[in-house]
Amino acid sequence: LAAGADPGEASAKGTLATHVAAARGNRAVLVALLEAGASAGAKDRDKQTALHLAARSGDAETVRAAARFAAKLRTRDGGLESWDRWRRTAAAWALRGGDAECLAALADAGATLTGLERDASERWRAHGRLGERGATQLRSRPERKRSAAAEVVEALSRRLAADADAAGAAEAASALRELACASARNRRAAGRAGAVPRLLDRIRRLTCVDSIGALRNIANDAAASREAGELGAVDVLADVVRAAAAGGRGGVDRRVAFAAGSALRSLTLKDAANAERVSRLANVLDLVNAAGTGYARVPEDPD
């Protein structure tokens, strides 16, 4: 910048220096670029702004800095509630990353949060802040190895209840699916928070693909797999596969059979009793394979 570099110059793919700084959680560089005239609302090829990328980095101070500049913009120009190509806001990414402090920072900047996002941010406020050492350690971990704050997992699990609003429950199942895939600690937290019986209830009632995916990922924890098996998860998932093969439940597509088959395999990997239950389902496994889905690869345990 001192030598006259253009802070708003983009690469051939539309990436700006602000995007790189935000994605790396480098608050100081991001602020220097924005104060030098770089646009806070500039979008990359995925329609993500610096604020989206800051939220994905998990660094709350970078989120606060990006949000301060984005708050001056209209939504369509890259403001606080701007959507990316996946129709997600910065807050939606923070929720999926389990970053309650980032959600609180966005709320403080004036962002409008969904009920679930607001619940997670408020629970973080009630539990206090990380110490300096803990915050530094968290920021230094790769994104996929970050663990969600326990209060976020608890908030998501509560939103799966049968009497919760449909949109909030679907959002919670989707977020839990991603968090449970990200780390063993998140899977254990989800099991302790009561997610397994609530996910099974949603699968029984709605054949929700996100709920099946969340159960599959959480079941890579031995205790959760055992609990799911004792609650009848094998039979529930077998019914989903049969209904998909028969075209029932409102025309369930092959994606559901894929998800259910993958979840059945996850249940067998951590619990011998589940393996025995699944071994009796030869006809169901044949249906899964006949649908051309087979088993999805079980998510690799990053821990």
C-alpha positions in Angstrom: 0.0 0.0 0.0 2.8 2.4 0.8 4.3 1.8 -2.6 1.0 2.6 -4.3 -0.6 -0.8 -4.7 -4.3 -0.8 -5.5 -6.1 -2.3 -2.4 -9.1 -3.2 -4.6 -7.3 -5.0 -7.4 -8.8 -8.4 -8.1 -7.3 -11.6 -9.4 -8.5 -13.3 -12.6 -11.0 -15.2 -10.4 -12.3 -12.1 -8.6 -10.4 -12.6 -5.4 -9.2 -9.5 -3.6 -6.6 -9.1 -0.9 -9.4 -8.3 1.5 -10.9 -11.8 0.8 -7.6 -13.5 1.5 -7.0 -11.5 4.7 -10.6 -12.2 5.9 -10.3 -15.9 5.1 -7.1 -16.1 7.1 -8.5 -14.2 10.1 -6.0 -11.5 9.7 -7.8 -8.5 11.2 -4.9 -6.0 10.9 -4.3 -6.6 7.2 -8.1 -6.5 6.5 -8.5 -3.2 8.3 -5.5 -1.7 6.5 -6.9 -2.6 3.1 -10.5 -1.4 3.9 -9.2 1.9 5.3 -7.1 2.3 2.2 -10.2 2.2 0.1 -10.9 -1.4 -0.7 -14.6 -2.2 -1.0 -16.1 -4.1 2.0 -18.9 -5.3 -0.3 -16.7 -6.7 -3.1 -17.7 -10.3 -3.9 -15.5 -13.2 -5.2 -16.7 -15.7 -7.7 -18.8 -17.4 -5.0 -20.5 -14.1 -4.3 -18.8 -14.0 -0.9 -17.7 -10.8 0.7 -14.9 -10.3 3.2 -17.6 -10.6 5.9 -18.6 -14.1 4.7 -15.0 -15.2 4.7 -14.2 -13.7 8.1 -17.2 -15.6 9.5 -15.9 -18.8 7.9 -12.4 -18.2 9.4 -13.9 -18.3 12.9 -11.9 -15.3 14.1 -14.3 -13.0 16.0 -12.1 -9.9 15.9 -11.8 -10.2 12.1 -15.6 -10.6 11.9 -16.1 -7.4 14.1 -13.8 -5.5 11.8 -15.4 -6.7 8.6 -18.9 -6.1 10.0 -18.1 -2.5 11.0 -17.5 -1.7 7.3 -20.2 -3.9 5.9 -22.8 -2.2 8.2 -22.5 0.9 6.1 -23.7 -0.9 3.0 -27.1 -2.0 1.7 -27.7 -5.7 1.6 -27.5 -5.9 -2.2 -24.2 -4.1 -2.1 -22.6 -6.6 0.2 -24.0 -5.5 3.6 -24.5 -7.5 6.8 -27.2 -9.8 5.4 -25.8 -10.3 1.9 -26.2 -13.8 0.4 -23.5 -15.8 -1.3 -24.0 -18.3 -4.1 -25.4 -20.8 -1.6 -27.9 -18.2 -0.3 -26.0 -18.0 3.0 -25.3 -15.0 5.1 -22.2 -14.5 7.2 -24.3 -15.5 10.2 -25.3 -18.7 8.5 -21.6 -19.6 8.0 -20.8 -18.7 11.6 -23.6 -21.0 12.8 -22.3 -23.9 10.7 -18.9 -23.3 12.1 -20.2 -23.4 15.6 -18.8 -19.9 16.2 -21.2 -18.3 18.7 -18.9 -15.4 19.4 -18.9 -14.5 15.7 -22.7 -14.6 15.8 -22.7 -12.3 18.8 -20.3 -9.9 16.9 -22.6 -9.9 13.9 -25.6 -9.1 16.1 -23.7 -6.3 17.8 -23.0 -4.8 14.3 -26.7 -4.7 13.5 -27.1 -7.9 11.5 -30.5 -9.5 11.5 -30.2 -13.1 12.8 -32.5 -16.0 12.5 -34.1 -17.3 15.7 -31.6 -20.1 15.9 -28.6 -17.9 15.2 -29.8 -15.4 17.9 -30.3 -18.2 20.4 -26.7 -19.4 19.9 -25.3 -15.9 20.2 -27.2 -15.2 23.4 -26.1 -18.4 25.0 -22.5 -17.5 24.2 -22.9 -14.2 26.0 -24.3 -16.0 29.0 -21.2 -18.3 29.2 -18.6 -15.7 28.8 -15.5 -15.3 26.7 -12.4 -17.4 26.0 -9.3 -16.5 27.7 -6.5 -15.0 25.6 -4.6 -18.2 25.5 -7.6 -20.2 24.6 -8.6 -17.8 21.8 -5.1 -17.9 20.3 -5.1 -21.7 20.3 -8.6 -21.8 18.7 -7.5 -19.4 15.9 -4.4 -21.4 15.2 -6.4 -24.6 14.5 -7.3 -25.5 10.9 -11.0 -24.7 10.1 -12.1 -28.4 9.9 -10.5 -29.1 13.3 -12.4 -26.4 15.2 -14.9 -27.6 17.7 -18.1 -25.8 18.2 -18.9 -24.1 21.4 -21.0 -26.5 23.6 -23.8 -24.0 23.8 -24.1 -23.9 20.0 -24.5 -27.7 19.8 -27.1 -27.5 22.7 -29.0 -24.7 20.9 -29.1 -26.7 17.7 -30.2 -29.9 19.4 -33.1 -28.1 21.2 -34.3 -26.8 17.9 -34.8 -30.4 16.6 -37.7 -30.9 19.0 -41.1 -31.9 17.4 -42.7 -28.7 18.6 -40.0 -26.4 17.1 -40.7 -24.3 14.0 -40.1 -26.3 10.8 -37.6 -23.9 9.3 -35.5 -23.6 12.5 -35.5 -27.4 12.9 -34.3 -27.9 9.3 -31.6 -25.3 9.7 -30.5 -27.0 13.0 -30.3 -30.4 11.4 -28.2 -29.1 8.5 -25.8 -27.3 10.9 -25.5 -30.3 13.1 -24.7 -32.5 10.1 -21.7 -30.3 9.2 -20.5 -29.8 12.8 -20.7 -33.5 13.5 -18.6 -34.2 10.4 -16.0 -31.7 11.5 -14.8 -33.2 14.8 -15.1 -36.0 17.3 -15.7 -33.5 20.0 -18.7 -32.1 18.2 -20.1 -35.6 17.8 -19.8 -36.3 21.5 -21.4 -32.9 22.4 -24.3 -33.6 20.1 -24.9 -37.0 21.7 -24.8 -35.5 25.2 -27.2 -32.7 24.1 -29.9 -35.2 23.2 -29.6 -34.9 19.4 -30.0 -38.6 18.6 -33.6 -39.2 19.7 -34.7 -35.9 18.2 -33.1 -36.7 14.8 -34.7 -40.1 14.8 -38.1 -38.5 15.4 -37.6 -36.2 12.5 -36.5 -39.0 10.3 -39.6 -41.0 11.2 -42.0 -38.1 10.6 -40.4 -36.3 7.7 -37.7 -38.4 6.0 -35.4 -35.4 6.4 -32.2 -35.9 4.4 -30.3 -33.4 6.6 -31.5 -35.3 9.7 -30.3 -38.6 8.2 -27.0 -37.0 7.4 -26.6 -35.6 10.9 -27.4 -38.9 12.5 -24.9 -40.6 10.2 -22.1 -38.3 11.3 -23.0 -38.3 15.0 -23.1 -42.1 14.9 -19.4 -42.1 14.3 -19.2 -41.6 18.1 -19.5 -45.0 19.8 -21.9 -43.8 22.6 -24.2 -42.1 20.1 -24.2 -45.1 17.8 -25.1 -47.4 20.7 -27.9 -45.0 21.7 -29.2 -44.8 18.2 -29.3 -48.6 17.9 -31.1 -49.0 21.2 -33.7 -46.4 20.0 -34.4 -48.4 16.8 -32.4 -46.4 14.3 -31.6 -49.5 12.2 -35.3 -50.2 11.7 -36.1 -46.6 11.1 -33.5 -46.2 8.4 -34.5 -49.6 6.8 -38.1 -48.3 6.5 -36.7 -45.2 4.8 -34.8 -47.3 2.2 -37.9 -49.5 1.6 -40.1 -46.5 1.1 -37.6 -44.9 -1.3 -37.5 -48.1 -3.3 -41.3 -48.2 -3.5 -41.5 -44.6 -4.3 -43.5 -43.9 -1.1 -43.5 -41.0 1.3 -44.3 -38.5 -1.4 -41.8 -39.7 -3.9 -38.6 -39.9 -1.8 -35.7 -39.7 -4.3 -32.6 -41.8 -4.6 -30.6 -39.3 -2.5 -32.6 -40.5 0.5 -31.7 -44.1 -0.1 -28.0 -43.0 -0.4 -28.2 -41.1 2.9 -30.0 -43.9 4.7 -27.6 -46.5 3.5 -24.7 -44.4 4.6 -26.2 -43.9 8.0 -26.7 -47.7 8.4 -23.1 -48.3 7.7 -22.0 -45.7 10.2 -24.1 -47.4 12.9 -22.2 -50.7 12.3 -18.7 -49.2 12.6 -18.8 -48.3 16.3 -21.3 -50.8 17.8 -21.3 -54.6 17.4 -25.0 -54.8 18.2 -25.8 -52.5 15.3 -23.6 -54.6 13.0 -25.7 -57.6 14.0 -28.9 -55.8 13.4 -27.9 -54.6 10.0 -26.6 -58.1 9.0 -30.2 -59.2 9.2 -31.3 -56.6 6.6 -29.9 -58.3 3.4 -33.0 -57.3 1.4 -32.6 -53.7 2.5 -29.0 -53.6 1.6 -29.9 -55.0 -1.8 -32.4 -52.2 -2.3 -29.8 -49.6 -1.5 -27.3 -51.2 -4.0 -30.1 -51.6 -6.6 -30.8 -47.9 -6.4 -27.2 -47.4 -7.6 -26.2 -45.6 -4.4 -24.2 -48.1 -2.4 -22.7 -46.7 0.8 -21.2 -43.2 1.1 -17.7 -43.1 2.4 -17.8 -42.5 6.2 -16.4 -39.1 7.0 -12.8 -39.3 7.9 -12.2 -38.6 11.6 -10.0 -35.5 11.7 -9.0 -36.2 15.2 
